[in-house]
XYZ file of C-alpha atoms in Angstrom:
631
model
C 32.674 -14.554 8.367
C 32.320 -16.625 5.157
C 28.936 -17.962 4.069
C 30.076 -21.544 4.665
C 31.044 -20.658 8.235
C 27.630 -19.117 8.779
C 25.949 -22.274 7.453
C 28.040 -24.330 9.878
C 27.034 -22.034 12.755
C 23.356 -22.383 11.778
C 23.696 -26.182 11.752
C 25.299 -26.121 15.196
C 22.503 -23.900 16.480
C 19.897 -26.330 15.092
C 21.539 -29.187 16.996
C 21.693 -27.125 20.180
C 17.985 -26.313 20.035
C 16.854 -29.919 19.589
C 15.094 -31.515 22.557
C 13.680 -34.969 23.088
C 12.270 -36.625 26.155
C 9.352 -38.579 27.531
C 5.947 -37.106 28.291
C 6.994 -37.182 31.942
C 10.008 -34.989 31.065
C 7.704 -32.681 29.113
C 5.498 -32.150 32.169
C 8.561 -31.010 34.114
C 9.342 -28.622 31.243
C 5.820 -27.168 31.513
C 6.384 -26.432 35.209
C 9.569 -24.585 34.294
C 8.174 -22.855 31.174
C 4.355 -22.749 31.285
C 4.214 -20.689 28.073
C 5.106 -23.752 25.946
C 1.432 -24.795 26.194
C 0.226 -21.677 24.328
C -2.264 -21.999 21.475
C -1.478 -21.186 17.839
C -3.260 -17.816 18.070
C -1.483 -16.985 21.311
C 1.871 -17.841 19.739
C 1.250 -15.455 16.827
C 0.211 -12.642 19.163
C 3.215 -13.155 21.460
C 5.547 -13.274 18.452
C 4.298 -9.853 17.323
C 4.314 -8.409 20.834
C 7.766 -9.730 21.741
C 9.251 -7.925 18.712
C 8.435 -4.617 20.400
C 5.512 -2.195 20.738
C 5.720 1.593 20.656
C 2.818 3.674 21.958
C 2.350 7.318 21.035
C -0.771 9.471 21.413
C -2.770 6.358 22.257
C -1.730 4.621 19.020
C 0.357 1.450 18.949
C 3.071 0.674 16.412
C 4.383 -2.887 16.169
C 8.059 -3.294 15.330
C 7.377 -6.734 13.823
C 5.819 -5.113 10.725
C 7.962 -1.973 10.615
C 10.496 -2.944 7.953
C 8.055 -4.432 5.435
C 4.622 -2.819 5.838
C 4.411 0.962 5.423
C 1.604 3.383 6.194
C -0.870 0.801 7.519
C -0.334 1.363 11.246
C -4.038 1.762 12.011
C -5.032 -1.384 10.089
C -2.194 -3.345 11.725
C -3.190 -2.134 15.194
C -6.780 -3.212 14.571
C -5.611 -6.610 13.303
C -3.306 -7.256 16.265
C -5.523 -5.894 19.042
C -8.982 -6.849 17.810
C -8.143 -10.247 16.354
C -4.838 -11.697 17.553
C -5.011 -10.317 21.109
C -8.607 -11.436 21.598
C -7.872 -14.838 20.022
C -4.824 -15.260 22.278
C -7.138 -14.834 25.286
C -9.256 -17.746 23.945
C -12.177 -15.445 23.199
C -14.675 -16.503 20.560
C -12.910 -14.526 17.829
C -10.296 -17.295 17.533
C -13.036 -19.520 16.134
C -13.140 -17.378 13.018
C -11.234 -17.428 9.739
C -9.180 -14.273 9.376
C -9.944 -12.754 5.966
C -7.735 -9.898 4.825
C -9.585 -7.786 2.274
C -8.021 -5.061 0.204
C -6.961 -3.886 -3.257
C -4.216 -5.520 -5.335
C -0.638 -4.836 -4.189
C -1.957 -3.407 -0.935
C 0.230 -5.582 1.300
C -2.047 -8.552 2.101
C 0.314 -11.230 0.790
C 3.318 -9.449 2.320
C 1.585 -9.419 5.698
C 0.788 -13.150 5.543
C 4.322 -13.986 4.387
C 5.721 -11.992 7.310
C 3.585 -13.999 9.743
C 4.795 -17.269 8.206
C 8.474 -16.292 8.162
C 8.090 -14.813 11.634
C 6.673 -18.058 13.037
C 9.554 -20.011 11.512
C 12.018 -17.804 13.390
C 9.922 -17.575 16.563
C 9.715 -21.375 16.906
C 13.528 -21.315 17.240
C 13.366 -19.001 20.261
C 12.769 -19.977 23.860
C 9.446 -18.097 24.065
C 8.190 -19.586 20.805
C 9.277 -23.198 21.375
C 6.812 -25.854 20.161
C 6.748 -29.473 21.348
C 4.941 -32.389 19.697
C 4.434 -36.130 19.981
C 7.446 -37.642 18.251
C 6.741 -39.268 14.890
C 3.300 -37.697 14.526
C 2.701 -36.399 10.963
C 0.435 -33.702 12.424
C 2.965 -32.767 15.181
C 0.187 -33.204 17.715
C 0.085 -31.422 21.067
C 1.421 -33.872 23.696
C -1.211 -32.671 26.181
C -3.851 -34.479 24.124
C -2.509 -37.627 25.815
C -4.143 -36.540 29.093
C -7.521 -38.364 29.369
C -10.646 -36.174 29.389
C -11.629 -37.062 32.977
C -8.223 -35.895 34.306
C -8.006 -32.600 32.457
C -9.653 -30.503 35.178
C -7.120 -31.893 37.690
C -4.287 -31.163 35.235
C -5.449 -27.555 34.871
C -5.468 -27.103 38.660
C -1.947 -28.510 38.980
C -0.300 -26.956 35.900
C -2.504 -23.957 35.127
C -2.853 -25.025 31.494
C -6.131 -25.670 29.711
C -6.261 -28.623 27.300
C -8.416 -28.491 24.197
C -8.808 -31.217 21.578
C -8.491 -34.970 21.685
C -5.896 -37.515 20.655
C -5.821 -38.326 16.946
C -6.686 -41.871 15.741
C -3.069 -42.537 14.748
C -1.589 -41.524 18.112
C -4.355 -43.366 19.964
C -3.265 -46.552 18.197
C 0.441 -45.775 18.738
C -0.162 -45.189 22.458
C -1.564 -48.704 22.841
C 0.722 -50.586 20.454
C 4.081 -48.804 20.915
C 3.834 -47.693 24.544
C 1.408 -50.219 26.064
C -0.909 -47.408 27.165
C 1.822 -45.807 29.329
C 1.263 -42.102 28.596
C 4.280 -41.043 30.632
C 6.617 -42.989 28.284
C 5.397 -41.407 25.023
C 8.281 -39.620 23.348
C 8.002 -35.868 22.847
C 10.296 -33.710 20.667
C 10.784 -30.055 19.935
C 9.722 -29.102 16.417
C 10.603 -26.091 14.275
C 8.067 -24.514 11.967
C 9.010 -24.591 8.307
C 6.826 -23.985 5.273
C 9.360 -25.761 3.063
C 9.336 -28.861 5.289
C 5.564 -28.566 5.811
C 5.836 -28.329 9.557
C 3.325 -26.068 11.275
C 2.828 -23.857 8.216
C 0.615 -24.731 5.261
C -0.487 -22.991 2.095
C -3.547 -23.957 0.103
C -4.191 -22.531 -3.348
C -7.286 -23.462 -5.352
C -6.862 -24.872 -8.834
C -9.249 -26.400 -11.356
C -12.339 -27.524 -9.346
C -12.658 -30.602 -11.584
C -9.164 -31.886 -10.777
C -8.522 -30.645 -7.254
C -9.150 -33.207 -4.528
C -10.329 -32.566 -0.985
C -7.346 -34.735 0.022
C -5.172 -31.652 -0.608
C -6.726 -30.271 2.571
C -7.377 -33.312 4.769
C -5.012 -36.068 3.589
C -5.853 -39.315 1.824
C -5.849 -43.091 2.030
C -2.593 -44.811 1.090
C -3.993 -47.669 -0.970
C -0.611 -49.401 -1.118
C -0.868 -50.147 2.616
C -4.433 -51.490 2.750
C -3.260 -55.047 2.046
C -0.805 -54.727 4.931
C -3.211 -53.201 7.471
C -6.428 -54.793 6.200
C -8.765 -51.802 6.372
C -9.212 -48.262 5.092
C -10.221 -47.224 8.605
C -6.833 -48.226 10.028
C -5.090 -44.888 10.746
C -1.771 -46.366 9.594
C -3.277 -46.695 6.093
C -3.984 -42.972 5.957
C -1.662 -40.190 4.898
C -2.125 -37.253 7.235
C -0.461 -34.964 4.733
C -3.154 -32.434 3.777
C -2.573 -28.750 4.408
C -4.858 -28.774 7.462
C -2.846 -31.671 8.893
C 0.532 -30.120 8.263
C -0.459 -26.618 9.438
C -1.532 -27.943 12.856
C -0.009 -25.947 15.772
C 0.780 -23.028 13.438
C -1.013 -21.319 10.569
C -2.400 -22.023 7.141
C -2.657 -19.494 4.334
C -5.792 -20.045 2.258
C -5.005 -18.264 -1.000
C -7.957 -16.954 -3.015
C -10.320 -18.647 -0.555
C -13.464 -17.149 -2.061
C -12.648 -18.668 -5.464
C -12.668 -22.131 -3.924
C -15.198 -24.842 -4.604
C -17.828 -24.973 -1.823
C -16.843 -28.466 -0.653
C -13.432 -27.111 0.420
C -15.003 -24.341 2.468
C -17.352 -26.596 4.455
C -14.348 -28.305 6.055
C -13.441 -24.967 7.560
C -16.774 -24.668 9.387
C -16.109 -27.302 12.044
C -12.378 -26.497 12.156
C -12.983 -22.859 13.044
C -15.955 -23.408 15.353
C -15.084 -26.699 17.048
C -11.335 -26.981 16.423
C -11.598 -30.204 14.432
C -12.206 -31.506 10.903
C -13.320 -34.749 9.226
C -10.822 -36.908 7.369
C -11.338 -40.395 5.945
C -13.200 -42.967 7.992
C -12.155 -41.560 11.323
C -13.669 -39.596 14.135
C -13.191 -35.825 13.997
C -9.519 -34.853 14.122
C -8.455 -31.971 16.379
C -6.345 -29.162 14.986
C -5.090 -25.926 16.527
C -4.221 -23.500 13.765
C -4.731 -19.975 12.541
C -6.398 -19.821 9.127
C -5.633 -16.668 7.145
C -7.229 -15.944 3.799
C -7.086 -12.898 1.548
C -9.272 -11.466 -1.178
C -10.277 -8.247 -2.906
C -13.431 -6.223 -2.259
C -15.364 -7.230 -5.389
C -14.864 -10.958 -4.731
C -15.965 -10.514 -1.126
C -19.146 -8.693 -2.151
C -19.961 -11.503 -4.594
C -19.318 -14.061 -1.844
C -21.605 -12.475 0.767
C -24.362 -11.902 -1.782
C -24.606 -15.691 -2.285
C -27.129 -17.078 0.217
C -25.416 -20.488 0.106
C -22.458 -19.001 1.937
C -24.427 -17.657 4.931
C -23.054 -20.334 7.279
C -19.529 -19.208 6.467
C -20.284 -15.482 6.850
C -20.452 -15.758 10.631
C -17.231 -17.814 10.697
C -15.190 -15.055 9.061
C -13.574 -11.978 10.579
C -12.913 -9.435 7.828
C -9.981 -7.059 8.294
C -9.583 -4.316 5.709
C -6.059 -3.798 4.406
C -6.382 -0.618 2.312
C -3.694 1.148 0.348
C -1.323 3.369 2.278
C -2.473 7.013 2.307
C 0.742 8.703 3.469
C 3.083 10.211 0.872
C 6.237 9.633 2.944
C 5.349 5.957 3.492
C 4.494 5.465 -0.198
C 7.932 6.853 -0.998
C 9.441 4.202 1.301
C 7.491 1.487 -0.536
C 8.967 2.576 -3.883
C 12.445 2.837 -2.387
C 12.217 -0.704 -1.038
C 10.847 -2.118 -4.298
C 13.663 -0.456 -6.250
C 16.314 -1.645 -3.783
C 14.987 -5.202 -4.171
C 15.133 -4.984 -7.982
C 17.955 -4.823 -10.522
C 17.443 -1.051 -10.797
C 19.208 -0.173 -7.561
C 22.269 1.084 -9.515
C 20.214 3.812 -11.261
C 20.449 7.279 -9.728
C 16.977 8.492 -8.802
C 17.011 12.236 -8.222
C 15.690 13.575 -4.902
C 11.902 14.112 -4.867
C 11.318 11.906 -7.944
C 9.751 9.171 -5.832
C 7.962 11.738 -3.654
C 6.285 13.331 -6.677
C 5.218 9.869 -7.890
C 3.864 9.183 -4.391
C 1.888 12.461 -4.411
C 0.198 11.412 -7.655
C -0.524 7.904 -6.343
C -1.994 9.061 -3.011
C -4.202 11.605 -4.806
C -5.761 8.736 -6.805
C -6.615 6.945 -3.545
C -8.108 9.857 -1.627
C -11.791 10.755 -1.695
C -13.119 14.303 -1.858
C -14.227 15.754 1.462
C -17.257 17.849 2.356
C -15.206 19.672 4.983
C -14.898 23.379 4.180
C -11.475 24.732 3.255
C -9.912 21.322 2.536
C -8.828 20.259 -0.930
C -7.082 16.964 -1.754
C -3.583 18.461 -1.432
C -4.322 19.776 2.085
C -5.879 16.435 2.967
C -2.815 14.650 1.605
C -0.554 16.820 3.788
C -2.661 16.284 6.912
C -2.629 12.526 6.364
C 1.167 12.626 6.068
C 1.522 14.328 9.454
C 2.249 17.814 8.114
C 0.724 20.836 9.837
C -1.798 22.735 7.753
C -2.758 26.194 8.925
C -6.259 26.298 10.433
C -6.643 22.539 10.932
C -5.878 20.273 13.905
C -5.878 16.613 14.977
C -9.650 16.632 15.445
C -10.093 17.700 11.815
C -7.777 14.870 10.792
C -9.855 12.328 12.743
C -13.048 13.633 11.116
C -11.487 13.333 7.662
C -10.443 9.724 8.318
C -13.941 8.805 9.529
C -15.689 10.472 6.589
C -15.155 7.608 4.114
C -14.886 4.046 5.439
C -13.723 2.755 2.045
C -10.970 5.334 1.483
C -7.821 3.633 0.277
C -9.658 0.653 -1.192
C -9.135 1.989 -4.725
C -6.649 3.998 -6.758
C -3.287 3.337 -8.374
C -1.228 0.477 -6.909
C 2.527 0.719 -6.129
C 3.495 -1.877 -8.732
C 2.134 0.295 -11.539
C 4.389 3.196 -10.519
C 7.453 0.952 -10.230
C 6.644 -0.614 -13.617
C 6.478 2.860 -15.177
C 9.779 3.898 -13.572
C 11.339 0.676 -14.850
C 9.907 1.298 -18.309
C 11.387 4.816 -18.452
C 14.813 3.558 -17.371
C 14.963 0.540 -19.676
C 13.389 2.155 -22.765
C 15.644 5.217 -22.657
C 18.675 3.398 -21.240
C 18.885 6.019 -18.475
C 21.358 5.901 -15.592
C 19.706 8.865 -13.884
C 15.995 9.626 -13.613
C 14.197 12.702 -12.248
C 10.661 13.628 -11.208
C 9.653 14.796 -14.690
C 10.818 11.499 -16.228
C 8.698 9.609 -13.706
C 5.561 11.732 -14.218
C 5.942 11.505 -18.005
C 6.198 7.717 -17.844
C 3.178 7.455 -15.502
C 1.175 9.610 -17.911
C 2.191 7.511 -20.939
C 1.141 4.331 -19.157
C -2.389 5.428 -18.274
C -3.638 4.646 -21.790
C -2.416 1.072 -21.404
C -3.900 0.555 -17.925
C -6.700 -1.932 -18.595
C -8.711 -1.366 -15.399
C -8.986 2.439 -15.672
C -12.159 3.948 -17.145
C -12.171 7.017 -19.382
C -13.470 9.204 -16.518
C -10.802 7.916 -14.156
C -8.100 8.532 -16.778
C -9.154 12.178 -17.109
C -9.177 12.536 -13.323
C -5.741 10.935 -13.048
C -4.371 13.289 -15.719
C -5.473 16.187 -13.483
C -3.599 14.563 -10.592
C -0.447 14.376 -12.722
C -0.785 18.136 -13.296
C -1.253 18.687 -9.557
C 1.820 16.566 -8.776
C 3.772 18.558 -11.383
C 2.796 21.843 -9.668
C 3.922 20.417 -6.335
C 7.237 19.465 -7.908
C 7.633 22.964 -9.372
C 7.407 24.387 -5.852
C 9.785 21.763 -4.464
C 12.298 22.380 -7.287
C 12.271 26.157 -6.768
C 12.838 25.754 -3.015
C 15.627 23.238 -3.617
C 17.490 25.602 -5.932
C 16.755 28.492 -3.595
C 18.403 26.620 -0.720
C 21.408 25.785 -2.855
C 21.830 29.401 -3.997
C 21.615 30.861 -0.513
C 24.852 30.205 1.336
C 24.076 29.089 4.905
C 20.364 29.104 4.053
C 19.119 28.437 7.567
C 21.212 31.252 9.027
C 19.937 33.668 6.356
C 16.337 32.679 7.034
C 16.800 32.989 10.807
C 18.381 36.430 10.477
C 15.565 37.646 8.251
C 12.897 36.212 10.563
C 14.488 37.708 13.706
C 14.612 41.073 11.974
C 10.942 40.762 11.006
C 9.889 39.717 14.525
C 11.760 42.634 16.132
C 9.891 45.010 13.861
C 6.532 43.291 14.440
C 6.970 43.445 18.227
C 7.798 47.164 18.071
C 4.862 47.807 15.723
C 2.296 45.958 17.880
C 3.552 47.515 21.143
C 3.885 50.936 19.492
C 7.549 51.113 20.443
C 10.682 52.229 18.638
C 13.647 50.098 17.650
C 17.215 50.992 18.590
C 19.957 50.873 15.958
C 22.578 48.360 17.232
C 25.463 50.491 15.861
C 24.453 54.134 16.419
C 22.047 53.580 19.298
C 19.518 55.974 17.784
C 15.800 55.177 17.849
C 14.062 54.067 14.634
C 10.452 53.488 13.676
C 9.526 49.870 12.682
C 10.584 49.086 9.118
C 7.222 48.970 7.357
C 8.822 48.308 3.991
C 10.624 45.199 5.281
C 7.523 43.810 6.998
C 5.319 44.334 3.939
C 7.918 42.827 1.578
C 7.676 39.594 3.608
C 3.908 39.611 4.217
C 3.085 40.259 0.565
C 4.808 36.959 -0.317
C 1.842 35.067 1.162
C -0.899 37.483 0.121
C -1.384 39.405 3.382
C -3.255 42.546 2.352
C -2.747 46.050 3.767
C -5.984 45.694 5.741
C -5.012 42.278 7.139
C -1.419 43.108 8.135
C -2.289 44.293 11.675
C -4.243 41.108 12.491
C -1.463 38.910 11.049
C 1.237 40.672 13.087
C -0.819 40.441 16.290
C -1.436 36.746 15.618
C 2.336 36.210 15.309
C 2.893 38.003 18.635
C 0.211 35.883 20.354
C 1.890 32.713 19.022
C 5.272 33.884 20.404
C 3.667 34.533 23.833
C 2.015 31.097 23.819
C 5.366 29.439 23.107
C 7.033 31.464 25.866
C 4.404 30.400 28.431
C 5.078 26.743 27.603
C 8.823 27.276 27.897
C 9.294 26.632 24.177
C 11.328 28.726 21.773
C 9.582 30.270 18.779
C 11.784 29.521 15.791
C 11.823 29.414 12.008
C 9.553 26.348 11.873
C 7.017 27.461 14.494
C 4.631 29.223 12.103
C 4.011 27.623 8.716
C 2.796 30.738 6.886
C 5.593 32.897 8.255
C 8.138 30.250 7.244
C 6.639 30.199 3.745
C 6.802 34.011 3.567
C 10.476 34.049 4.654
C 11.364 31.400 2.069
C 9.569 33.252 -0.709
C 11.177 36.553 0.281
C 14.650 35.013 0.189
C 13.936 33.423 -3.154
C 12.480 36.638 -4.556
C 15.700 38.429 -3.631
C 17.703 35.738 -5.428
C 15.388 35.255 -8.384
C 17.323 37.414 -10.808
C 20.605 35.711 -9.945
C 19.000 32.291 -10.493
C 17.398 33.350 -13.782
C 20.619 34.783 -15.162
C 22.911 31.921 -14.134
C 20.584 29.158 -15.338
C 19.438 30.677 -18.623
C 22.605 32.232 -20.078
C 24.042 29.854 -22.686
C 27.584 31.151 -22.282
C 27.811 32.467 -18.702
C 30.736 34.683 -17.751
C 33.344 33.568 -15.257
C 31.525 34.799 -12.145
C 28.223 33.284 -13.291
C 29.919 29.981 -14.110
C 31.543 29.959 -10.685
C 28.152 30.521 -9.046
C 26.533 27.723 -11.078
C 29.347 25.317 -10.198
C 29.005 26.214 -6.497
C 25.268 25.521 -6.649
C 25.783 22.194 -8.449
C 28.428 21.187 -5.884
C 26.029 22.038 -3.046
C 23.173 20.098 -4.669
C 25.462 17.078 -4.982
C 27.123 17.307 -1.553
C 24.155 18.356 0.568
C 20.983 17.400 -1.287
C 21.679 13.984 -2.847
C 21.859 14.876 -6.560
C 24.450 13.686 -9.047
C 25.927 15.982 -11.711
C 23.301 14.986 -14.307
C 20.239 15.493 -12.108
C 21.671 18.700 -10.569
C 22.181 20.264 -14.010
C 18.703 19.141 -15.091
C 17.188 20.708 -11.969
C 18.934 24.042 -12.554
C 17.837 24.177 -16.197
C 14.260 23.319 -15.258
C 14.004 25.932 -12.502
C 15.582 28.493 -14.829
C 12.865 27.765 -17.399
C 10.176 28.131 -14.710
C 11.504 31.517 -13.650
C 11.781 32.783 -17.208
C 8.146 31.985 -18.029
């Protein structure tokens, strides 16, 4: 379908969704669809919930944020359940400003933008439909037309609670345009749009000397005073401030803590009482979610100022730290690259992962837990199994530092360094070493990094390099071993048969001759030595393997190549050790013979076809691993 056809379809859909009727018609609509009376906070919560919720191990994941926010599942769950859910139930938390606090490029702005774009789409659905008094610049809730003394009766009949009172402008319109007949007041369906300033507002502070409070609350239209005779006539007032226009939806308060105090005081009554003061009128009701965002240092400065104490209790602070999972950080880089003009550049497998390892290391804090270094912690956080540690250890690690993830290298820095490497060297293919080199070169230019931090980060680059060395060796190993998984399985099965016979003091039977054989000690030791199992420890290791096999059998599960991390590592290293000489020869000989050249070409083809390399990055990988093995 052409783009013009799609635009036509969208226009037709807009017309189809439009609705207009009297207040009497609207009451019938409420009977049919009671959810149209939901509050702004309730609408946001339902929007998130309706997009889908997955629950696993007692943790909730919300599909609404899945494609844009990575690695912040716990923070998102806290935000949705502790703030939005409670606010949707009309609990006191809805009378608070939501303040998202976190480091730069941590996802705060992305999260707010998602809520705004989401509300725009949700208001076009049946469940998210919003209705307002027609012609009202604040798109006021039609239920405000119900007089105060009849609201209890209305709640009994319709099951909907009414909060707020009719604005001065609509009070005048009710008398002058409709002769006081509430049932005749026209109601229309509205659609949230930040561009059209309907239901979504954004306020950004500027120079305190020039910025006017009217930006928030509207202003008098002096050109109409002669016509209407008074500044207190609501028709002489422009209800076009951000608080006016964001009514029924949400307002983003950018850099709220940098604002002049006079702007913040207006938020006190709005959050606590649901109204604000504008012009020479009574308090004006508004139902809206106010979201602000800031960094940790600004927040600490704010709360240390005694003048701001009244606002402290009106704010709910939700921490939005950096992501601490390598795999999710990798996804962040992938998305940022896909959104840029660099998407045509070939990025070799593991290049982004190695960058992510470095970045996550800068965000993690050292632990006092015995036997855990930052690399093990990094792996546990990413959902990998680490021998000797379980989910309880993971929970303890996460609770050890409440501010973990609030500092470190931000994703934009890494992407900037990748971009710099590509543009400066005019590369069409980039690998992990190129990325690490560029990150290292950029540390000297990073203005916010101290000398001590720079030295620490240099160590992390070395750690990430070592991790890449291991990854590169395994990658080449897999490519060199034809049917790698089958080879590993065969070797493991052979080892397990021998271990079982050894532990049970049995003999093995030769499958061809049928004669009995003693367990192959040489084979078992050649595998165990790969992971440092000593002669004295071999018996305990073999018995532990047998116990693990029995435990799997009792649960009806099959013990396979991935069931024991250390055994898997030993099998991999054994296979690679057997192939090491072949790899060294074929990657280091400048003029390989025909058979060696054939082997190299087979490996390159496999790296390209099965592992995501191109010819450039595959050749670079082989040369690099060859140099590692020849050291």
